C-alpha cells in the first residue's frame, strides 16, 4: 500500500477500519477533502449516560475543526471530560446491484476521535467566528453589522485535532458476484448530491439591497 | 400549544428540547415526515468507551425504524446493552442574516432515544430486507437475483421504537434584531436540497437491459 492511496496506516488502533477495509483512507488530503466538502458534522458525546448525536455546523482551520453553540448548551459542558467522535458523511449515490445483498451506496465519510478543547478567550473566539462566516461566504463578515461583545460572550466554541482520523469512500458501479453479471436486472448507480438553489432575498431587505457576488459562490458537496 | 403544532409535550424529560425550543415538534406526523424524507441516519453507540457516530441507511415500518449491517459488526454486538441515540438530519438552507450572530440554517432533524432490538429470525430478516429494498425502489426485490440463505445469515438487523422522539425544524428568512433591519447588507436564505441525478447504467449490463420505471422514481429530501 502506498502513500498515494492513503491506505497505508491508521493513526491509531481504534481508527483502523475493519469492515470493508478496502474503502479505508487515512491520508491527510482525503481527510481535508471530506472536511472541506460540507459544513455539517454529527458529534457524538455522552450526556446523562446517552451517546447523543448532535448535528452541528463546523469549519476547518489547518489541522483542527471548530464548532460553536451556546455557553449554556450541554455539549460544551460535557465534551472536555471524554473522548468524542466527530463524524462527517456525504451520500453520493445509491448503488443498484443484481442481487439485494450487493446493494450499496457510494459515499465519503470520516470519523475523528479525540478530546475536544473549549476556546474561552473572547478575542480568539471572535477571530474564529469571522473565519467561520467568511469560510462559508468570502468577505461576508466585513459586510455585516459589527458583532457585539455580548454576542461573543454567550457563544461557546470547541475545537478538535484532525490527527486521529479515518475515512471511508466508495465510488463506482455495483460489485456483483461473478455468476450474477448475466442476470437480466438493471444495475447501476443513482447519483445523489447536494444542490444549492438560487438565493431567496428576505422580504424585509430595504428596496435596492444588492446581493453580493460571493453569496452566489456558496456551494457544498 | 395545540396538537396541531406538535409543540405540546415531549415524550420524556430527556427528549425535551431546551435550546431554541420554539423549533421543537413532538407529534407523530412530523416524526414520520422526517424519517420518510431520507434513508440516512447517524447512530450513536458507545463502543470501547467512545460514543461512535456511525452513518447508516435505515427504513421505517410503522412505529419502528430498522437498519442492517454485518453480524460481525461491533455495533450490533454493543447496542442491546445500552440506550442509543438515532439522529436524522436534513440541511435545507443557509440563513444569511444582517448580523453574524443571527446567521443560522434551515433544517429538519430528529433524535430517537431508546434500547434497540436485534432481529435474529431469518425469515423475518428476509422479509424486512425486502421492505428495505422495495421501500427505496418499488418492486425491485422481485426483479433481483433471488437472495441466498447464507446472505441472510451474515446480515445483522436492529430495530428501534419511534416512541421517544424529538424533532426540530427551522424554516423561513433570518430573524434579525429589530434595529438591524435597516442595515444595508443582503439578507435571505440560500436553499439547499438533495438532488438525484439521472441513473448511470453499469457498463457490464448485458446489451438491451432495460431500466425499470421505478428506478426513476427514487427521490429523497
Ligand atoms: C451514507 C452511508 C451509509 C451507510 N450505510 C450503512 C448500512 O446501511 N449498513 C452498514 O453496515 N454500514 C453502512 N455504512 C458504513 C458504516 O458507516 C460503517 O462503516 C460500517 O457499518 C462498519 O461499522 P463498524 O463500526 O462495524 O466498523 P469498524 O470497521 O469495526 O470500525 C473501526 C474503525 O473504522 C473507522 N470507521 C468505521 N466506519 C467508518 C466510516 N463510515 N467512516 C470513516 N471511518 C470509519 C473508525 O475509526 C472506527 O473506529 C454507511 C456509511 C455511509 C457513509
Ligand atoms: C443541520 C444542522 C446544523 C446545526 N448547526 C448547529 C450549530 O452550528 N451550532 C449549534 O449550537 N447547534 C446547531 N444545530 C442544532 C443542534 O443540533 C442542537 O439542537 C443544539 O446545538 C442544541 O443542543 P443541546 O444538546 O444543547 O440541546 P438541548 O435542547 O439541551 O437538548 C435536549 C433534547 O432536545 C432534543 N434535541 C436537541 N437537539 C435536537 C435536534 N437537532 N433535533 C431533534 N431533537 C433535538 C433531544 O431530545 C435532546 O435530548 C444544528 C442542527 C442541524 C439539524
Ligand atoms: C456563520 C454561520 C452560522 C451558522 C450557520 C450558525 C448556525 C447556528 C445554529 C444552527 C444554531 C443552533 C440553533 C438551534 O439550537 O436550533 C446556532 C446556535 C448559536 N449560534 Fe450560530 N451560526 C452561525 C454563526 C454564529 C456567530 C457568528 C455567532 C456569534 C457571534 C453565533 C452564535 C450562536 C449562539 C450563541 C448559539 C446558541 C443559541 C442558543 O442555544 O441559545 N452563531 N448557530
Ligand atoms: C437495500 C439497499 C441496501 C443498501 C443501500 C445497503 C448498503 C450497505 C452499506 C453502505 C454497507 C456498509 C459497507 C461498508 O462497511 O462500507 C452494507 C453492509 C452490509 N449489507 Fe447492505 N445494503 C442494502 C441491502 C442489503 C441486503 C438486502 C442485504 C442482505 C441480503 C445486505 C447485507 C449486508 C451485509 C451482510 C453487510 C455487512 C458487510 C460487512 O461488513 O462485511 N445489504 N450495506
XYZ file of C-alpha atoms and ligand atoms in Angstrom:
634
model
C 0.000 0.000 0.000
C 1.453 3.376 -0.935
C 1.244 6.900 0.498
C -0.717 7.832 -2.566
C -3.723 5.641 -1.910
C -3.769 6.591 1.761
C -4.454 3.021 2.736
C -1.115 2.554 4.426
C -1.714 3.081 8.151
C -4.429 4.078 10.557
C -3.321 6.768 13.028
C -4.401 4.557 15.954
C -5.692 1.069 16.599
C -9.203 2.379 17.324
C -9.424 4.176 13.967
C -8.363 1.156 11.950
C -11.199 0.291 9.570
C -12.159 -3.376 9.809
C -15.401 -3.735 7.810
C -14.911 -3.192 4.053
C -11.366 -2.060 4.855
C -10.521 -1.707 1.156
C -12.594 1.502 1.279
C -10.368 2.990 4.014
C -8.176 6.084 3.590
C -6.039 7.726 6.258
C -4.046 10.306 4.287
C -4.224 13.992 5.106
C -5.512 15.025 1.675
C -8.550 12.754 1.835
C -9.284 13.923 5.394
C -9.163 17.569 4.305
C -11.151 16.982 1.115
C -14.012 15.391 3.059
C -13.954 18.071 5.761
C -13.966 20.823 3.147
C -16.865 19.343 1.166
C -19.604 20.053 3.722
C -20.139 22.266 6.801
C -22.245 19.602 8.570
C -20.917 17.174 11.175
C -22.595 14.816 13.641
C -20.911 14.955 17.036
C -21.147 12.001 19.422
C -20.879 12.912 23.097
C -22.168 11.088 26.173
C -24.583 13.217 28.193
C -26.713 11.823 31.042
C -25.451 8.395 30.073
C -26.692 8.544 26.477
C -24.378 8.811 23.412
C -26.202 11.803 21.910
C -25.572 12.549 18.246
C -25.856 16.291 17.593
C -25.952 17.676 14.049
C -23.699 20.755 14.054
C -22.044 23.117 11.592
C -18.238 23.159 11.713
C -15.298 24.680 9.920
C -11.663 23.653 9.490
C -8.548 25.738 10.132
C -5.332 23.877 9.363
C -5.188 20.717 11.441
C -8.228 21.411 13.646
C -12.005 21.518 13.243
C -14.135 24.041 15.137
C -17.809 24.289 16.060
C -19.966 26.663 18.069
C -23.141 26.918 20.088
C -24.415 28.261 23.378
C -22.319 28.544 26.522
C -25.467 27.161 28.207
C -25.531 24.170 25.824
C -24.991 20.812 27.488
C -22.495 19.556 24.910
C -19.985 22.287 25.642
C -20.139 21.363 29.318
C -19.644 17.659 28.674
C -17.034 17.419 25.965
C -13.897 18.312 27.862
C -14.326 15.263 30.086
C -14.438 12.493 27.483
C -13.185 11.415 24.078
C -15.765 12.218 21.457
C -16.459 11.096 17.889
C -16.883 13.706 15.180
C -18.406 12.207 12.031
C -18.852 13.746 8.588
C -20.673 11.904 5.824
C -21.646 12.597 2.249
C -24.109 10.387 0.404
C -23.025 10.241 -3.243
C -25.297 7.627 -4.737
C -27.477 4.576 -4.426
C -25.765 1.501 -5.871
C -28.267 -0.790 -7.568
C -26.895 -4.326 -7.890
C -28.236 -7.513 -9.458
C -28.664 -9.078 -6.027
C -30.165 -7.395 -2.957
C -27.098 -8.453 -0.973
C -24.808 -6.360 -3.145
C -26.883 -3.195 -2.966
C -24.757 -0.446 -1.502
C -24.264 3.293 -1.542
C -21.481 5.497 -2.810
C -20.242 7.763 -0.050
C -17.437 9.683 1.561
C -17.221 9.594 5.333
C -14.838 10.482 8.099
C -14.590 9.805 11.809
C -12.385 11.941 14.056
C -11.700 10.763 17.592
C -10.138 12.692 20.435
C -10.531 15.161 23.259
C -12.036 18.498 22.218
C -10.874 21.812 23.696
C -13.027 24.791 24.553
C -11.986 28.214 23.350
C -12.717 30.765 26.048
C -10.654 33.782 25.003
C -13.081 36.335 23.548
C -10.742 37.918 21.020
C -9.811 34.480 19.732
C -13.459 33.405 19.596
C -14.358 36.494 17.553
C -11.460 35.842 15.158
C -12.561 32.237 14.683
C -16.213 33.229 14.150
C -15.006 35.540 11.403
C -13.220 32.594 9.781
C -16.410 30.536 10.097
C -18.580 33.160 8.383
C -16.029 34.058 5.717
C -15.335 30.377 5.072
C -18.987 29.963 4.080
C -19.252 33.269 2.189
C -15.990 35.074 1.404
C -15.898 38.665 2.694
C -19.290 38.379 4.394
C -18.102 39.254 7.943
C -16.967 42.696 6.759
C -20.375 43.411 5.194
C -22.351 42.570 8.337
C -23.481 44.698 11.246
C -20.382 44.624 13.502
C -20.523 41.993 16.222
C -21.460 42.943 19.818
C -19.201 41.807 22.628
C -22.191 40.259 24.426
C -22.776 38.055 21.385
C -19.247 36.686 21.605
C -19.692 36.134 25.374
C -22.695 33.808 25.020
C -21.092 31.813 22.205
C -19.375 28.559 23.107
C -16.680 27.180 20.834
C -14.935 23.833 20.692
C -12.073 22.533 18.600
C -10.658 19.097 17.867
C -7.440 17.966 16.214
C -7.770 16.087 12.937
C -4.860 13.812 13.927
C -6.881 10.710 14.775
C -8.943 10.368 11.625
C -10.197 7.585 9.406
C -12.050 7.923 6.115
C -14.107 5.548 4.021
C -15.005 6.163 0.388
C -16.968 4.134 -2.113
C -17.250 5.067 -5.785
C -18.316 3.317 -8.953
C -20.738 0.661 -10.157
C -22.022 -2.290 -8.105
C -19.767 -5.245 -7.406
C -21.871 -8.305 -8.032
C -20.975 -11.957 -7.641
C -19.309 -13.017 -10.892
C -22.071 -15.510 -11.738
C -24.744 -12.793 -11.372
C -23.473 -10.497 -14.140
C -25.563 -12.366 -16.686
C -28.704 -11.865 -14.590
C -31.017 -9.606 -16.640
C -31.978 -6.991 -13.991
C -30.811 -3.377 -14.457
C -27.735 -2.486 -12.408
C -26.029 0.838 -11.968
C -25.766 3.906 -9.787
C -28.325 6.588 -8.965
C -26.100 9.621 -8.239
C -27.058 11.895 -5.341
C -25.612 15.266 -4.411
C -26.382 18.497 -2.633
C -27.962 21.147 -4.808
C -27.741 24.830 -3.930
C -30.745 26.734 -5.293
C -30.910 30.438 -6.172
C -30.783 32.629 -3.022
C -34.135 33.934 -1.766
C -33.919 37.530 -0.530
C -35.544 38.385 2.803
C -38.763 40.340 2.025
C -37.603 42.803 4.673
C -34.455 43.815 2.744
C -34.657 47.563 2.033
C -35.513 48.198 -1.656
C -32.389 48.193 -3.800
C -30.342 45.935 -1.473
C -27.868 44.206 -3.748
C -26.839 40.584 -3.418
C -23.035 40.239 -3.146
C -21.405 38.060 -5.819
C -19.974 35.875 -3.067
C -23.425 34.711 -1.974
C -23.701 33.051 -5.371
C -20.420 31.222 -4.844
C -21.786 29.204 -1.942
C -21.633 25.502 -2.719
C -21.232 22.208 -0.924
C -20.722 18.523 -1.617
C -49.976 24.855 22.408
C -52.221 22.579 20.349
C -51.946 19.031 18.964
C -51.647 20.566 15.554
C -48.322 22.324 16.078
C -46.854 19.283 17.820
C -45.240 21.540 20.388
C -47.370 20.304 23.255
C -45.327 17.640 25.068
C -42.056 15.837 24.826
C -42.413 12.053 25.226
C -39.839 12.079 28.056
C -37.829 14.558 30.095
C -34.615 13.675 28.234
C -36.162 14.424 24.850
C -37.498 17.843 25.888
C -35.850 20.441 23.643
C -34.287 23.267 25.679
C -32.203 25.307 23.208
C -34.343 27.165 20.632
C -37.311 25.233 21.970
C -39.735 27.121 19.714
C -38.358 24.942 16.888
C -39.413 21.747 18.698
C -42.037 19.289 17.435
C -43.047 16.012 19.046
C -46.098 14.954 17.027
C -46.186 11.663 15.174
C -46.711 13.223 11.754
C -43.563 15.359 11.961
C -41.564 12.350 13.222
C -42.739 10.234 10.282
C -42.250 13.006 7.721
C -38.615 13.476 8.740
C -37.939 9.720 8.852
C -39.505 9.267 5.426
C -37.536 12.114 3.825
C -34.116 10.407 3.853
C -32.683 6.883 4.223
C -29.607 8.142 6.148
C -29.284 8.159 9.943
C -26.342 8.688 12.283
C -26.406 6.185 15.130
C -24.677 6.975 18.439
C -23.485 3.940 20.373
C -20.720 3.621 22.971
C -18.056 1.122 21.901
C -14.708 0.746 23.711
C -15.701 3.771 25.772
C -16.153 6.111 22.789
C -19.575 7.424 21.635
C -19.083 6.400 17.992
C -21.352 8.018 15.421
C -21.983 5.616 12.539
C -23.655 6.791 9.322
C -26.160 4.092 8.371
C -29.065 3.549 5.991
C -32.390 2.833 7.687
C -36.025 2.294 6.834
C -39.265 2.749 8.761
C -42.099 0.256 9.212
C -44.977 1.637 11.263
C -43.695 2.714 14.656
C -40.189 1.317 14.346
C -37.009 2.083 12.391
C -34.712 -0.689 11.130
C -31.107 -0.840 9.973
C -28.705 -3.571 8.873
C -25.045 -4.488 8.662
C -22.723 -7.370 9.419
C -23.276 -9.919 12.196
C -19.542 -9.399 12.810
C -20.033 -5.597 13.106
C -19.230 -4.166 16.532
C -22.358 -2.011 16.703
C -24.715 -4.948 16.531
C -22.858 -6.528 19.443
C -22.967 -3.375 21.566
C -26.398 -1.902 21.070
C -28.525 -4.297 23.071
C -26.698 -3.299 26.263
C -27.256 0.469 26.250
C -29.651 3.214 25.262
C -28.609 4.656 21.930
C -29.359 7.858 20.026
C -30.582 7.631 16.440
C -30.327 11.001 14.680
C -31.662 12.052 11.290
C -30.934 15.487 9.860
C -31.741 17.362 6.673
C -29.982 20.593 5.806
C -32.492 22.805 3.990
C -30.692 26.113 3.684
C -28.117 28.609 4.851
C -29.769 31.569 6.581
C -27.891 34.786 5.826
C -28.655 37.463 8.415
C -27.628 41.099 8.824
C -25.507 40.182 11.824
C -23.127 37.231 12.131
C -24.820 36.298 15.401
C -28.136 35.698 13.666
C -26.730 33.522 10.914
C -28.436 30.169 11.046
C -29.515 27.254 8.922
C -32.892 25.907 7.919
C -33.162 22.263 8.811
C -35.276 19.320 9.881
C -33.834 16.996 12.472
C -34.910 14.195 14.741
C -33.416 12.335 17.686
C -34.757 8.948 18.768
C -33.650 7.524 22.090
C -34.118 4.025 23.422
C -32.975 0.427 23.511
C -32.635 -1.216 20.092
C -33.562 -4.836 19.485
C -31.775 -7.319 17.257
C -33.776 -9.349 14.766
C -32.389 -12.864 14.610
C -35.172 -14.839 12.936
C -34.050 -15.485 9.353
C -37.474 -15.490 7.733
C -38.280 -12.211 9.453
C -34.922 -10.718 8.463
C -35.501 -11.647 4.815
C -38.995 -10.125 4.926
C -37.624 -6.884 6.383
C -34.785 -6.736 3.838
C -37.411 -6.972 1.131
C -39.219 -3.998 2.681
C -35.909 -2.090 2.814
C -35.153 -2.666 -0.879
C -38.715 -2.120 -2.083
C -39.006 0.996 0.098
C -36.142 2.529 -1.859
C -37.246 1.225 -5.279
C -40.781 -0.211 -5.514
C -40.875 -3.758 -6.873
C -37.089 -4.063 -7.051
C -36.761 -7.140 -4.774
C -38.853 -9.201 -7.218
C -36.606 -8.199 -10.146
C -33.352 -9.217 -8.433
C -31.467 -12.487 -8.349
C -33.224 -14.323 -5.505
C -31.485 -13.999 -2.157
C -29.280 -16.802 -0.800
C -29.900 -18.079 2.692
C -26.222 -17.565 3.559
C -26.634 -13.859 2.718
C -29.457 -13.545 5.214
C -27.357 -15.394 7.832
C -24.465 -12.926 7.765
C -26.768 -9.897 7.863
C -27.367 -8.248 11.233
C -30.523 -6.214 11.764
C -31.579 -3.852 14.520
C -34.820 -2.021 15.208
C -35.823 0.833 17.495
C -39.212 2.186 18.516
C -40.017 5.734 17.418
C -41.791 6.361 20.736
C -39.135 8.537 22.366
C -38.607 11.117 19.641
C -37.994 14.829 19.397
C -37.818 16.933 16.260
C -36.512 20.397 15.494
C -37.382 22.346 12.363
C -36.387 25.779 11.163
C -37.886 27.419 8.070
C -38.003 30.911 6.638
C -35.917 34.084 6.489
C -33.409 35.251 9.114
C -34.630 36.684 12.391
C -32.526 39.774 12.975
C -32.557 42.156 15.899
C -35.258 44.729 15.156
C -32.761 47.616 14.966
C -30.690 45.746 12.357
C -33.387 45.520 9.692
C -32.326 48.889 8.278
C -28.721 47.689 7.979
C -27.913 47.622 4.241
C -26.343 44.139 3.920
C -28.151 41.486 1.867
C -30.158 39.031 3.964
C -32.040 35.935 2.910
C -31.835 32.184 2.521
C -29.646 30.044 0.272
C -31.801 26.912 -0.188
C -30.091 23.525 -0.137
C -31.519 20.143 -1.021
C -30.606 16.674 -2.219
C -30.585 16.278 -5.966
C -30.994 12.890 -7.616
C -29.227 12.776 -10.987
C -30.057 10.529 -13.948
C -29.172 6.862 -13.223
C -25.873 5.634 -14.673
C -26.106 2.078 -16.032
C -23.353 -0.381 -15.103
C -21.157 -0.878 -18.215
C -21.446 -4.597 -17.513
C -25.234 -4.677 -18.057
C -25.967 -7.072 -20.951
C -26.902 -5.122 -24.116
C -30.599 -4.284 -24.160
C -31.050 -4.343 -20.356
C -33.941 -2.002 -19.684
C -34.120 0.401 -16.763
C -37.327 -0.153 -14.748
C -39.573 2.919 -14.416
C -39.293 2.636 -10.631
C -35.578 3.419 -10.673
C -36.534 6.850 -11.977
C -38.921 7.358 -9.060
C -36.122 7.318 -6.493
C -36.016 10.608 -4.611
C -35.041 11.932 -1.215
C -35.207 15.074 0.876
C -24.011 7.199 3.706
C -23.575 5.929 4.404
C -24.472 4.865 4.551
C -24.085 3.685 5.187
N -24.992 2.671 5.339
C -24.634 1.528 6.003
C -25.568 0.468 6.240
O -26.754 0.562 5.897
N -25.132 -0.646 6.888
C -23.836 -0.775 7.319
O -23.467 -1.806 7.887
N -22.934 0.212 7.135
C -23.312 1.350 6.474
N -22.372 2.349 6.265
C -20.996 2.116 6.742
C -20.917 2.406 8.247
O -20.771 3.802 8.440
C -19.737 1.660 8.902
O -18.548 1.972 8.223
C -19.935 0.165 8.890
O -21.221 -0.153 9.378
C -18.905 -0.550 9.760
O -19.061 -0.114 11.106
P -18.189 -0.769 12.277
O -18.296 0.102 13.468
O -18.542 -2.222 12.416
O -16.764 -0.617 11.602
P -15.237 -0.983 12.026
O -14.572 -1.255 10.763
O -15.273 -2.053 13.120
O -14.771 0.383 12.660
C -13.393 0.514 13.088
C -12.922 1.924 12.845
O -13.029 2.217 11.469
C -13.367 3.588 11.275
N -14.658 3.681 10.542
C -15.714 2.829 10.604
N -16.721 3.262 9.813
C -16.302 4.426 9.257
C -16.888 5.341 8.373
N -18.144 5.175 7.884
N -16.166 6.446 8.010
C -14.917 6.641 8.494
N -14.299 5.797 9.331
C -14.986 4.693 9.712
C -13.482 4.216 12.650
O -12.256 4.816 13.003
C -13.773 3.004 13.516
O -13.368 3.231 14.856
C -22.749 3.544 5.656
C -21.850 4.622 5.532
C -22.251 5.807 4.917
C -21.294 6.949 4.818
C -28.116 20.958 10.002
C -27.995 21.410 11.434
C -26.951 22.274 11.813
C -26.834 22.716 13.132
N -25.789 23.543 13.476
C -25.641 23.929 14.769
C -24.531 24.730 15.187
O -23.650 25.062 14.389
N -24.458 25.100 16.483
C -25.406 24.721 17.406
O -25.305 25.095 18.582
N -26.441 23.941 17.040
C -26.578 23.545 15.756
N -27.657 22.768 15.399
C -28.642 22.418 16.434
C -28.111 21.242 17.277
O -28.389 20.036 16.586
C -28.761 21.190 18.681
O -30.151 21.197 18.543
C -28.345 22.376 19.521
O -26.945 22.528 19.488
C -28.772 22.212 20.971
O -28.132 21.069 21.506
P -28.298 20.699 23.051
O -27.824 19.307 23.225
O -27.672 21.773 23.893
O -29.891 20.769 23.133
P -30.948 20.568 24.283
O -32.089 21.432 23.920
O -30.329 20.676 25.637
O -31.351 19.029 24.065
C -32.416 18.426 24.841
C -33.159 17.429 23.998
O -33.699 18.093 22.870
C -33.714 17.223 21.738
N -32.895 17.823 20.658
C -31.787 18.620 20.777
N -31.304 18.949 19.561
C -32.122 18.338 18.659
C -32.120 18.291 17.242
N -31.195 18.941 16.473
N -33.103 17.565 16.635
C -34.038 16.895 17.349
N -34.079 16.912 18.696
C -33.122 17.624 19.343
C -33.106 15.900 22.192
O -34.147 15.012 22.568
C -32.301 16.320 23.413
O -32.114 15.255 24.292
C -27.784 22.306 14.088
C -28.812 21.408 13.719
C -28.923 20.966 12.405
C -30.007 19.997 12.043
C -21.674 31.517 10.195
C -22.777 30.981 10.177
C -23.539 30.483 11.369
C -24.411 29.454 11.300
C -24.760 28.629 10.055
C -24.956 29.289 12.610
C -25.877 28.302 12.922
C -26.366 28.072 14.189
C -27.323 27.065 14.507
C -27.989 26.099 13.502
C -27.543 27.119 15.831
C -28.497 26.226 16.633
C -29.840 26.834 16.861
C -30.738 25.773 17.441
O -30.467 25.314 18.582
O -31.671 25.337 16.738
C -26.697 28.148 16.359
C -26.640 28.492 17.682
C -25.914 29.567 18.158
N -25.129 30.423 17.420
Fe -24.729 30.309 15.475
N -24.397 30.193 13.469
C -23.529 30.952 12.753
C -22.756 31.996 13.244
C -22.775 32.454 14.556
C -21.976 33.533 15.056
C -21.013 34.375 14.221
C -22.273 33.649 16.390
C -21.747 34.596 17.411
C -21.462 35.824 17.178
C -23.236 32.628 16.711
C -23.754 32.390 17.954
C -24.593 31.352 18.282
C -25.043 31.061 19.628
C -24.692 31.830 20.891
C -25.879 29.938 19.545
C -26.640 29.258 20.680
C -28.058 29.747 20.736
C -28.797 29.120 21.917
O -28.789 27.873 22.043
O -29.343 29.883 22.713
N -23.520 31.912 15.583
N -25.991 28.718 15.344
C -31.349 -2.054 0.000
C -30.283 -1.464 -0.169
C -29.019 -1.692 0.589
C -28.112 -0.724 0.818
C -28.201 0.742 0.367
C -27.043 -1.313 1.554
C -25.926 -0.632 1.960
C -24.914 -1.144 2.739
C -23.749 -0.424 3.149
C -23.430 1.035 2.806
C -22.989 -1.257 3.890
C -21.664 -0.931 4.545
C -20.472 -1.310 3.743
C -19.241 -0.720 4.406
O -18.917 -1.121 5.555
O -18.656 0.200 3.814
C -23.686 -2.516 3.942
C -23.223 -3.627 4.616
C -23.853 -4.849 4.572
N -25.002 -5.182 3.888
Fe -26.170 -3.935 2.865
N -27.311 -2.647 1.774
C -28.516 -2.930 1.204
C -29.155 -4.160 1.193
C -28.657 -5.302 1.771
C -29.319 -6.598 1.747
C -30.659 -6.881 1.096
C -28.506 -7.455 2.430
C -28.680 -8.927 2.714
C -29.254 -9.753 1.927
C -27.355 -6.714 2.868
C -26.321 -7.253 3.595
C -25.260 -6.512 4.108
C -24.230 -7.072 4.964
C -24.121 -8.505 5.451
C -23.347 -6.025 5.246
C -22.075 -6.082 6.080
C -20.867 -6.272 5.202
C -19.601 -6.409 6.064
O -19.343 -5.538 6.925
O -18.881 -7.405 5.864
N -27.474 -5.428 2.449
N -24.856 -2.427 3.217
